[in-house]
Amino acid sequence: MNIQEYFKQVPEAGIAFSGGVDSAYLLYVAVKYAERVKAYYVKSEFQPEFELEDARRLADVLGADMEVLTLNVLSVPGVSANPSDRCYYCKKAIFGAILDAAREDGFKVILDGTNASDDAGDRPGMRALEELAVGSPLREWGLTKSQIRQLSREAGLFTWDKPAYACLATRIPAGEAITAAKLSATEAAEDYLFSLGFADFRVRSQEGHARLQLHKAQLGRLLEHRQDILIKLKEHYKTVSLDLEVRG
């Protein structure tokens, strides 16, 4: 079944919209082919501010109706303790909030941007999507991440080359409690590195210590700004170190 045929069978849908590559393309095709569509963005302690800005910008470009829902995710049982399946409890709460809002708006179908490259075995959050009967058409259409990027580029979406950005909670190792202060420190540290021109990196946190994961091509930039980075990040962390198992 191709995309146009899909939306003939699903003419109305609520879209779980994160502002990332996948959900951006899904919203684009839904706006193009569905009869009625609305995007739902869930703002929580786990999402940095720039993600919401990107989501709003794209919704505006597409002329899509978008609603921002607020969720105190740290109050959700099973989340702040950060067990290995934390993503399940988090996704269950996030999509539960989207389902409630979408039903009030008269939508019976909720779709998300899971694609054919996503490994269900690595993502406990997918179990929550199955339990809540959330559809993943990109996955059904067999579209991989690289294909979605190419299709997004052809469609003129600014998100086509946006780096993958997992939620802030992924910077804290499983088993270590997640707090608002730790998430705020992560966001501040990564915002600072973004401002220096770094891209597609992570600032991992463990018991108050920061570990930088960068692509090897960015090591020169790291050395150039070493002292400034130490000063800035040590406002939030006890120590700052480089993970020698660099990204790519």
XYZ file of N, CA and C in Angstrom, residues 23-245:
669
model
N 9.096 12.060 12.336
C 7.737 12.581 12.547
C 7.483 13.809 11.680
N 8.544 14.532 11.321
C 8.389 15.680 10.423
C 7.929 15.215 9.040
N 8.545 14.151 8.538
C 8.138 13.646 7.219
C 6.731 13.062 7.290
N 6.428 12.369 8.377
C 5.087 11.810 8.527
C 4.039 12.918 8.537
N 4.321 13.998 9.256
C 3.370 15.111 9.283
C 3.225 15.721 7.889
N 4.328 15.832 7.182
C 4.299 16.386 5.818
C 3.365 15.594 4.915
N 3.516 14.269 4.887
C 2.668 13.467 3.988
C 1.228 13.421 4.485
N 1.041 13.477 5.812
C -0.321 13.465 6.350
C -1.057 14.752 5.968
N -0.369 15.878 6.074
C -0.971 17.160 5.673
C -1.294 17.142 4.182
N -0.431 16.504 3.404
C -0.595 16.481 1.950
C -1.737 15.572 1.501
N -1.897 14.426 2.177
C -2.826 13.424 1.666
C -4.054 13.146 2.549
N -3.975 13.417 3.828
C -5.116 13.128 4.703
C -6.158 14.245 4.606
N -7.379 13.932 4.994
C -8.437 14.942 4.972
C -8.345 15.860 6.191
N -7.963 15.277 7.332
C -7.834 16.086 8.555
C -6.709 15.499 9.393
N -5.836 16.383 9.860
C -4.691 15.928 10.641
C -4.336 16.994 11.684
N -3.819 16.538 12.802
C -3.356 17.461 13.830
C -2.123 16.875 14.500
N -1.143 17.725 14.749
C 0.099 17.298 15.398
C 0.020 17.569 16.890
N 0.557 16.630 17.665
C 0.585 16.779 19.126
C 2.039 16.644 19.597
N 2.530 17.703 20.212
C 3.893 17.707 20.758
C 3.788 17.673 22.278
N 4.484 16.732 22.898
C 4.454 16.627 24.358
C 5.724 17.240 24.925
N 5.548 18.310 25.654
C 6.680 19.011 26.283
C 6.870 18.466 27.697
N 8.081 17.964 27.951
C 8.396 17.443 29.284
C 9.826 17.810 29.640
N 10.245 17.377 30.809
C 11.621 17.650 31.250
C 12.649 16.953 30.372
N 12.219 15.990 29.567
C 13.148 15.206 28.762
C 13.462 15.836 27.406
N 12.691 16.856 26.996
C 12.895 17.462 25.690
C 13.567 18.833 25.833
N 14.670 19.062 25.091
C 15.290 20.389 25.115
C 14.418 21.399 24.382
N 14.622 22.653 24.677
C 13.773 23.706 24.117
C 13.867 23.776 22.597
N 15.050 23.494 22.033
C 15.183 23.630 20.582
C 14.297 22.650 19.829
N 13.970 21.503 20.441
C 13.096 20.549 19.769
C 11.693 21.138 19.584
N 11.211 21.813 20.607
C 9.900 22.459 20.502
C 9.939 23.575 19.463
N 11.032 24.327 19.435
C 11.157 25.401 18.439
C 11.132 24.835 17.021
N 11.851 23.720 16.811
C 11.852 23.088 15.486
C 10.459 22.580 15.124
N 9.770 21.991 16.104
C 8.429 21.465 15.851
C 7.478 22.593 15.448
N 7.531 23.684 16.177
C 6.661 24.823 15.856
C 6.984 25.388 14.480
N 8.267 25.481 14.192
C 8.692 26.030 12.898
C 8.177 25.168 11.753
N 8.322 23.857 11.866
C 7.882 22.980 10.774
C 6.368 22.989 10.637
N 5.663 22.952 11.765
C 4.203 22.985 11.702
C 3.732 24.260 11.007
N 4.424 25.353 11.280
C 4.074 26.628 10.655
C 4.329 26.578 9.152
N 5.478 26.010 8.757
C 5.819 25.893 7.337
C 4.778 25.052 6.596
N 4.340 23.969 7.233
C 3.382 23.058 6.599
C 1.941 23.530 6.726
N 1.726 24.540 7.557
C 0.354 24.983 7.803
C -0.435 23.966 8.594
N 0.265 23.212 9.439
C -0.370 22.144 10.209
C -0.866 22.658 11.559
N -1.997 22.156 11.969
C -2.524 22.435 13.304
C -1.658 21.673 14.306
N -1.173 22.347 15.340
C -0.302 21.701 16.317
C -0.689 22.131 17.722
N -0.741 21.172 18.617
C -1.028 21.449 20.019
C 0.136 20.972 20.881
N 0.531 21.807 21.833
C 1.604 21.449 22.760
C 0.978 20.988 24.071
N 1.271 19.751 24.441
C 0.783 19.183 25.691
C 1.924 19.179 26.704
N 1.633 19.473 27.944
C 2.669 19.501 28.982
C 2.526 18.292 29.889
N 3.643 17.617 30.129
C 3.644 16.414 30.960
C 4.806 16.467 31.947
N 4.523 16.295 33.230
C 5.567 16.176 34.243
C 6.020 14.719 34.270
N 6.947 14.397 33.379
C 7.310 12.997 33.184
C 8.033 12.403 34.395
N 8.707 13.233 35.187
C 9.423 12.713 36.353
C 8.467 12.235 37.444
N 7.212 12.636 37.352
C 6.226 12.179 38.332
C 5.577 10.860 37.915
N 5.904 10.383 36.720
C 5.325 9.134 36.224
C 6.013 7.956 36.909
N 5.259 7.063 37.545
C 5.871 5.899 38.201
C 6.735 5.103 37.228
N 7.931 4.740 37.668
C 8.813 3.944 36.836
C 9.756 4.752 35.967
N 9.673 6.082 36.034
C 10.524 6.915 35.178
C 11.747 7.449 35.919
N 11.536 8.194 37.004
C 12.666 8.845 37.661
C 13.677 7.859 38.245
N 13.231 6.664 38.615
C 14.160 5.652 39.138
C 15.079 5.132 38.034
N 14.680 5.343 36.778
C 15.518 5.049 35.619
C 15.892 3.572 35.470
N 14.908 2.681 35.492
C 15.203 1.264 35.246
C 15.551 1.054 33.773
N 15.987 -0.124 33.418
C 16.395 -0.400 32.038
C 15.238 -0.248 31.052
N 14.006 -0.408 31.528
C 12.842 -0.243 30.649
C 12.120 1.076 30.909
N 12.861 2.083 31.353
C 12.279 3.404 31.617
C 11.498 3.928 30.427
N 12.018 3.674 29.218
C 11.386 4.200 28.012
C 9.949 3.692 27.871
N 9.689 2.496 28.344
C 8.328 1.955 28.273
C 7.362 2.826 29.071
N 7.728 3.139 30.319
C 6.846 3.938 31.183
C 6.702 5.359 30.655
N 7.799 5.887 30.131
C 7.769 7.242 29.587
C 6.874 7.312 28.350
N 7.081 6.392 27.408
C 6.272 6.389 26.189
C 4.796 6.145 26.501
N 4.528 5.284 27.472
C 3.136 4.995 27.837
C 2.446 6.272 28.314
N 3.175 7.076 29.106
C 2.605 8.328 29.612
C 2.460 9.366 28.500
N 3.488 9.494 27.667
C 3.459 10.481 26.582
C 2.343 10.179 25.589
N 2.278 8.933 25.131
C 1.259 8.592 24.150
C -0.125 8.512 24.779
N -0.176 8.231 26.068
C -1.462 8.287 26.757
C -2.020 9.704 26.743
N -1.130 10.691 26.972
C -1.554 12.097 26.938
C -2.001 12.496 25.536
N -1.270 12.018 24.520
C -1.648 12.324 23.135
C -2.988 11.684 22.789
N -3.176 10.438 23.193
C -4.437 9.755 22.919
C -5.615 10.489 23.536
N -5.460 10.924 24.784
C -6.546 11.646 25.459
C -6.902 12.922 24.703
N -5.865 13.686 24.319
C -6.107 14.952 23.613
C -6.706 14.704 22.231
N -6.192 13.680 21.541
C -6.678 13.390 20.187
C -8.135 12.922 20.202
N -8.485 12.127 21.189
C -9.869 11.657 21.286
C -10.824 12.818 21.519
N -10.384 13.777 22.319
C -11.214 14.965 22.544
C -11.426 15.725 21.236
N -10.434 15.638 20.340
C -10.535 16.315 19.046
C -11.218 15.455 17.985
N -11.666 14.279 18.386
C -12.412 13.424 17.466
C -11.585 12.476 16.618
N -10.292 12.323 16.935
C -9.455 11.397 16.165
C -9.512 9.995 16.778
N -9.663 9.007 15.912
C -9.672 7.620 16.370
C -8.334 6.921 16.101
N -7.506 7.530 15.228
C -6.222 6.939 14.852
C -5.086 7.874 15.247
N -4.075 7.304 15.909
C -2.883 8.048 16.288
C -1.685 7.394 15.612
N -0.831 8.219 14.994
C 0.332 7.720 14.270
C 1.616 8.309 14.835
N 2.696 7.524 14.758
C 3.990 8.036 15.188
C 5.031 7.774 14.102
N 6.239 8.314 14.297
C 7.261 8.276 13.259
C 8.239 7.123 13.313
N 7.924 6.047 14.010
C 8.817 4.884 14.013
C 9.052 4.419 12.583
N 10.318 4.185 12.221
C 10.621 3.797 10.848
C 11.152 2.372 10.752
N 11.431 1.927 9.537
C 11.840 0.542 9.307
C 13.254 0.249 9.792
N 14.011 1.289 10.126
C 15.364 1.085 10.663
C 15.353 0.867 12.167
N 14.257 1.223 12.822
C 14.182 1.111 14.277
C 14.067 -0.349 14.691
N 14.922 -0.755 15.607
C 14.960 -2.137 16.084
C 14.078 -2.274 17.314
N 12.972 -2.982 17.169
C 12.034 -3.147 18.285
C 12.693 -3.825 19.469
N 13.690 -4.676 19.225
C 14.356 -5.366 20.316
C 15.152 -4.445 21.206
N 15.533 -3.273 20.656
C 16.320 -2.306 21.409
C 15.459 -1.200 22.016
N 14.165 -1.224 21.794
C 13.324 -0.096 22.163
C 12.108 -0.556 22.973
N 12.263 -0.565 24.300
C 11.115 -0.974 25.122
C 9.915 -0.065 24.935
N 10.162 1.164 24.469
C 9.050 2.074 24.230
C 8.096 1.574 23.167
N 8.578 0.722 22.255
C 7.697 0.197 21.209
C 6.596 -0.682 21.803
N 6.890 -1.302 22.924
C 5.870 -2.121 23.577
C 4.688 -1.245 23.989
N 4.994 -0.040 24.453
C 3.930 0.884 24.842
C 3.090 1.280 23.629
N 3.745 1.487 22.491
C 3.010 1.857 21.277
C 2.062 0.741 20.851
N 2.523 -0.490 20.950
C 1.677 -1.633 20.593
C 0.483 -1.741 21.524
N 0.725 -1.557 22.829
C -0.362 -1.656 23.808
C -1.417 -0.576 23.587
N -0.985 0.590 23.141
C -1.912 1.706 22.932
C -2.440 1.766 21.501
N -2.051 0.789 20.676
C -2.517 0.694 19.286
C -2.165 1.937 18.473
N -0.945 2.437 18.672
C -0.449 3.563 17.884
C 0.108 3.022 16.570
N -0.295 3.606 15.454
C 0.177 3.151 14.153
C 1.519 3.757 13.784
N 2.327 2.998 13.055
C 3.647 3.468 12.606
C 3.749 3.262 11.092
N 3.115 4.133 10.308
C 3.056 3.918 8.851
C 4.405 3.949 8.155
N 5.358 4.747 8.642
C 6.675 4.766 7.996
C 7.302 3.379 8.049
N 7.115 2.716 9.170
C 7.620 1.351 9.319
C 6.842 0.397 8.406
N 5.523 0.586 8.348
C 4.685 -0.260 7.486
C 5.061 -0.089 6.016
N 5.445 1.122 5.632
C 5.813 1.383 4.239
C 7.238 0.924 3.936
N 7.954 0.456 4.954
C 9.318 -0.026 4.756
C 10.342 1.070 4.572
N 10.030 2.285 5.031
C 10.945 3.406 4.853
C 12.013 3.419 5.949
N 13.263 3.409 5.533
C 14.375 3.471 6.474
C 14.721 4.927 6.774
N 15.573 5.123 7.774
C 15.980 6.481 8.132
C 16.621 7.199 6.943
N 17.525 6.530 6.231
C 18.202 7.184 5.108
C 17.211 7.536 3.999
N 16.228 6.671 3.760
C 15.225 6.977 2.747
C 14.360 8.161 3.162
N 14.023 8.224 4.439
C 13.200 9.332 4.933
C 13.966 10.644 4.811
N 15.259 10.611 5.084
C 16.069 11.825 4.921
C 16.057 12.279 3.452
N 16.219 11.335 2.531
C 16.226 11.691 1.110
C 14.865 12.232 0.668
N 13.796 11.579 1.089
C 12.458 12.042 0.741
C 12.170 13.417 1.358
N 12.663 13.635 2.552
C 12.483 14.931 3.217
C 13.244 16.025 2.480
N 14.427 15.667 2.013
C 15.216 16.639 1.243
C 14.487 17.009 -0.042
N 13.969 16.009 -0.737
C 13.239 16.251 -1.977
C 11.986 17.100 -1.729
N 11.407 16.941 -0.525
C 10.197 17.704 -0.179
C 10.524 19.116 0.315
N 11.820 19.402 0.493
C 12.221 20.730 0.948
C 12.080 20.946 2.442
N 12.027 19.855 3.217
C 11.895 19.987 4.665
C 13.249 20.293 5.288
N 13.321 21.317 6.142
C 14.606 21.678 6.745
C 15.120 20.609 7.704
N 14.263 19.692 8.078
C 14.650 18.629 9.005
C 15.405 17.489 8.334
N 15.568 17.517 7.030
C 16.091 16.356 6.300
C 17.464 15.917 6.814
N 18.312 16.872 7.216
C 19.649 16.519 7.688
C 19.828 16.771 9.181
N 18.724 16.871 9.880
C 18.805 17.115 11.323
C 19.408 15.880 12.008
N 20.428 16.070 12.844
C 21.036 14.921 13.531
C 20.028 14.240 14.455
N 20.178 12.931 14.607
C 19.335 12.208 15.560
C 19.605 12.763 16.951
N 18.535 12.931 17.723
C 18.707 13.508 19.059
C 17.797 12.774 20.035
N 18.368 11.827 20.754
C 17.593 11.094 21.762
C 17.303 12.008 22.942
N 16.276 11.694 23.700
C 15.863 12.559 24.802
C 16.968 12.702 25.851
N 16.880 13.759 26.646
C 17.915 14.078 27.635
C 18.129 12.956 28.647
N 17.089 12.181 28.916
C 17.210 11.111 29.915
C 18.213 10.043 29.498
N 18.455 9.915 28.181
C 19.387 8.890 27.706
C 20.825 9.211 28.076
N 21.094 10.407 28.548
C 22.461 10.780 28.934
C 22.822 10.245 30.322
N 21.820 9.770 31.047
C 22.023 9.289 32.414
C 21.935 7.767 32.404
N 22.930 7.061 32.931
C 22.938 5.599 32.840
C 21.787 4.957 33.604
N 21.286 3.857 33.062
C 20.200 3.128 33.721
C 20.597 2.787 35.151
N 19.649 2.946 36.054
C 19.896 2.659 37.454
C 20.250 3.878 38.279
N 20.700 4.946 37.613
C 20.980 6.195 38.321
C 19.737 7.074 38.248
N 19.274 7.558 39.376
C 18.044 8.345 39.426
C 18.130 9.580 38.533
N 17.038 9.873 37.855
C 16.948 11.060 37.004
C 16.310 12.186 37.815
N 16.931 13.351 37.799
C 16.375 14.515 38.477
C 16.293 15.681 37.497
N 15.482 16.656 37.843
C 15.357 17.841 37.000
C 16.692 18.567 36.899
N 17.467 18.586 37.981
C 18.764 19.267 37.977
C 19.731 18.608 36.999
N 19.746 17.288 36.957
C 20.639 16.577 36.025
C 20.235 16.845 34.582
N 18.953 16.855 34.309
C 18.474 17.119 32.956
C 18.792 18.550 32.535
N 18.644 19.479 33.473
C 18.954 20.880 33.185
C 20.437 21.063 32.897
N 21.278 20.347 33.647
C 22.727 20.429 33.426
C 23.080 19.897 32.045
N 22.458 18.791 31.664
C 22.709 18.208 30.342
C 22.323 19.169 29.237
N 21.140 19.754 29.362
C 20.679 20.675 28.324
C 21.596 21.888 28.217
N 22.015 22.437 29.356
C 22.902 23.608 29.348
C 24.250 23.264 28.719
N 24.794 22.094 29.066
C 26.090 21.679 28.522
C 26.010 21.470 27.018
N 24.968 20.794 26.553
C 24.856 20.528 25.122
C 24.525 21.797 24.344
N 23.747 22.684 24.931
C 23.475 23.968 24.278
C 24.778 24.741 24.070
N 25.654 24.688 25.074
C 26.923 25.410 24.966
C 27.783 24.829 23.850
N 27.865 23.508 23.768
C 28.655 22.892 22.708
C 28.053 23.177 21.329
N 26.719 23.189 21.243
C 26.070 23.573 19.992
C 26.514 24.982 19.585
N 26.592 25.876 20.560
C 26.957 27.268 20.268
C 28.383 27.393 19.757
N 29.225 26.395 20.056
C 30.616 26.398 19.583
C 30.770 25.702 18.238
N 29.669 25.219 17.691
C 29.714 24.595 16.376
C 29.780 23.085 16.369
N 29.684 22.456 17.528
C 29.677 20.996 17.579
C 28.315 20.481 17.097
N 28.321 19.270 16.522
C 27.082 18.665 16.046
C 27.132 17.158 16.260
N 25.952 16.567 16.467
C 25.824 15.125 16.609
C 26.791 14.578 17.659
N 26.635 15.037 18.864
C 27.477 14.640 19.988
C 26.590 14.341 21.183
N 27.197 13.887 22.277
C 26.463 13.663 23.520
C 27.320 14.105 24.704
N 26.662 14.643 25.722
C 27.307 14.886 27.010
C 26.693 13.892 27.984
N 27.386 12.795 28.204
C 26.899 11.762 29.115
C 27.161 12.189 30.554
N 26.265 11.816 31.445
C 26.390 12.175 32.857
C 26.400 10.918 33.711
N 27.284 10.889 34.696
C 27.302 9.765 35.635
C 27.740 10.258 36.996
N 26.787 10.241 37.924
C 27.047 10.654 39.304
C 27.752 12.004 39.371
N 27.289 12.944 38.559
C 27.826 14.303 38.618
C 29.053 14.560 37.771
N 29.490 13.563 36.982
C 30.651 13.713 36.107
C 30.192 13.698 34.654
N 30.807 14.534 33.817
C 30.447 14.621 32.401
C 31.457 13.868 31.545
N 30.945 13.139 30.546
C 31.787 12.418 29.596
C 31.345 12.804 28.190
N 32.249 13.402 27.425
C 31.904 13.892 26.101
C 32.094 12.805 25.051
N 31.101 12.654 24.197
C 31.189 11.748 23.055
C 31.049 12.589 21.787
N 32.117 12.624 21.001
C 32.159 13.448 19.798
C 32.597 12.610 18.609
N 32.296 13.096 17.402
C 32.868 12.495 16.207
C 34.342 12.890 16.128
N 35.178 12.002 15.621
C 36.616 12.260 15.606
C 36.969 13.516 14.816
N 36.134 13.869 13.847
C 36.393 15.072 13.056
C 36.284 16.340 13.897
N 35.672 16.234 15.078
C 35.467 17.405 15.922
C 36.495 17.513 17.057
N 37.449 16.600 17.080
C 38.438 16.621 18.161
C 39.303 17.874 18.110
N 39.594 18.347 16.911
C 40.368 19.580 16.788
C 39.631 20.761 17.399
N 38.338 20.826 17.144
C 37.516 21.899 17.721
C 37.499 21.787 19.243
N 37.454 20.556 19.738
C 37.464 20.345 21.186
C 38.747 20.888 21.809
N 39.878 20.590 21.189
C 41.158 21.084 21.715
C 41.238 22.607 21.631
N 40.690 23.152 20.562
C 40.694 24.614 20.389
C 39.924 25.316 21.506
N 38.820 24.706 21.933
C 37.962 25.341 22.942
C 38.069 24.655 24.307
N 39.098 23.861 24.490
C 39.220 23.024 25.691
C 39.003 23.802 26.986
N 39.703 24.894 27.160
C 39.630 25.619 28.428
C 38.247 26.216 28.659
N 37.677 26.795 27.617
C 36.340 27.387 27.750
C 35.306 26.312 28.082
N 35.444 25.141 27.446
C 34.504 24.045 27.700
C 34.619 23.562 29.146
N 35.849 23.434 29.622
C 36.041 23.013 31.015
C 35.394 24.002 31.984
N 35.627 25.271 31.750
C 35.072 26.292 32.647
C 33.547 26.249 32.641
N 32.973 26.184 31.447
C 31.512 26.225 31.334
C 30.866 24.972 31.907
N 31.379 23.798 31.521
C 30.729 22.569 31.954
C 30.948 22.286 33.433
N 32.036 22.791 33.989
C 32.269 22.558 35.417
C 31.401 23.460 36.302
N 30.575 24.288 35.662
C 29.515 24.973 36.420
C 28.452 23.968 36.829
N 28.393 22.840 36.098
C 27.345 21.846 36.321
C 27.883 20.477 36.737
N 29.150 20.192 36.421
C 29.702 18.862 36.677
C 30.986 18.934 37.500
N 31.261 17.861 38.220
C 32.484 17.784 39.029
C 33.716 17.688 38.144
N 33.643 16.847 37.128
C 34.748 16.678 36.185
C 34.202 16.579 34.769
N 35.086 16.820 33.797
C 34.719 16.715 32.385
C 35.798 15.887 31.692
N 35.392 14.810 31.035
C 36.361 13.941 30.370
C 35.891 13.608 28.964
N 36.810 13.098 28.150
C 36.508 12.699 26.783
C 36.434 11.184 26.697
N 35.362 10.698 26.115
C 35.219 9.277 25.857
C 36.036 8.948 24.605
N 37.088 8.151 24.749
C 37.953 7.850 23.612
C 37.284 6.950 22.579
N 36.189 6.318 22.954
C 35.401 5.577 21.965
C 34.481 6.575 21.274
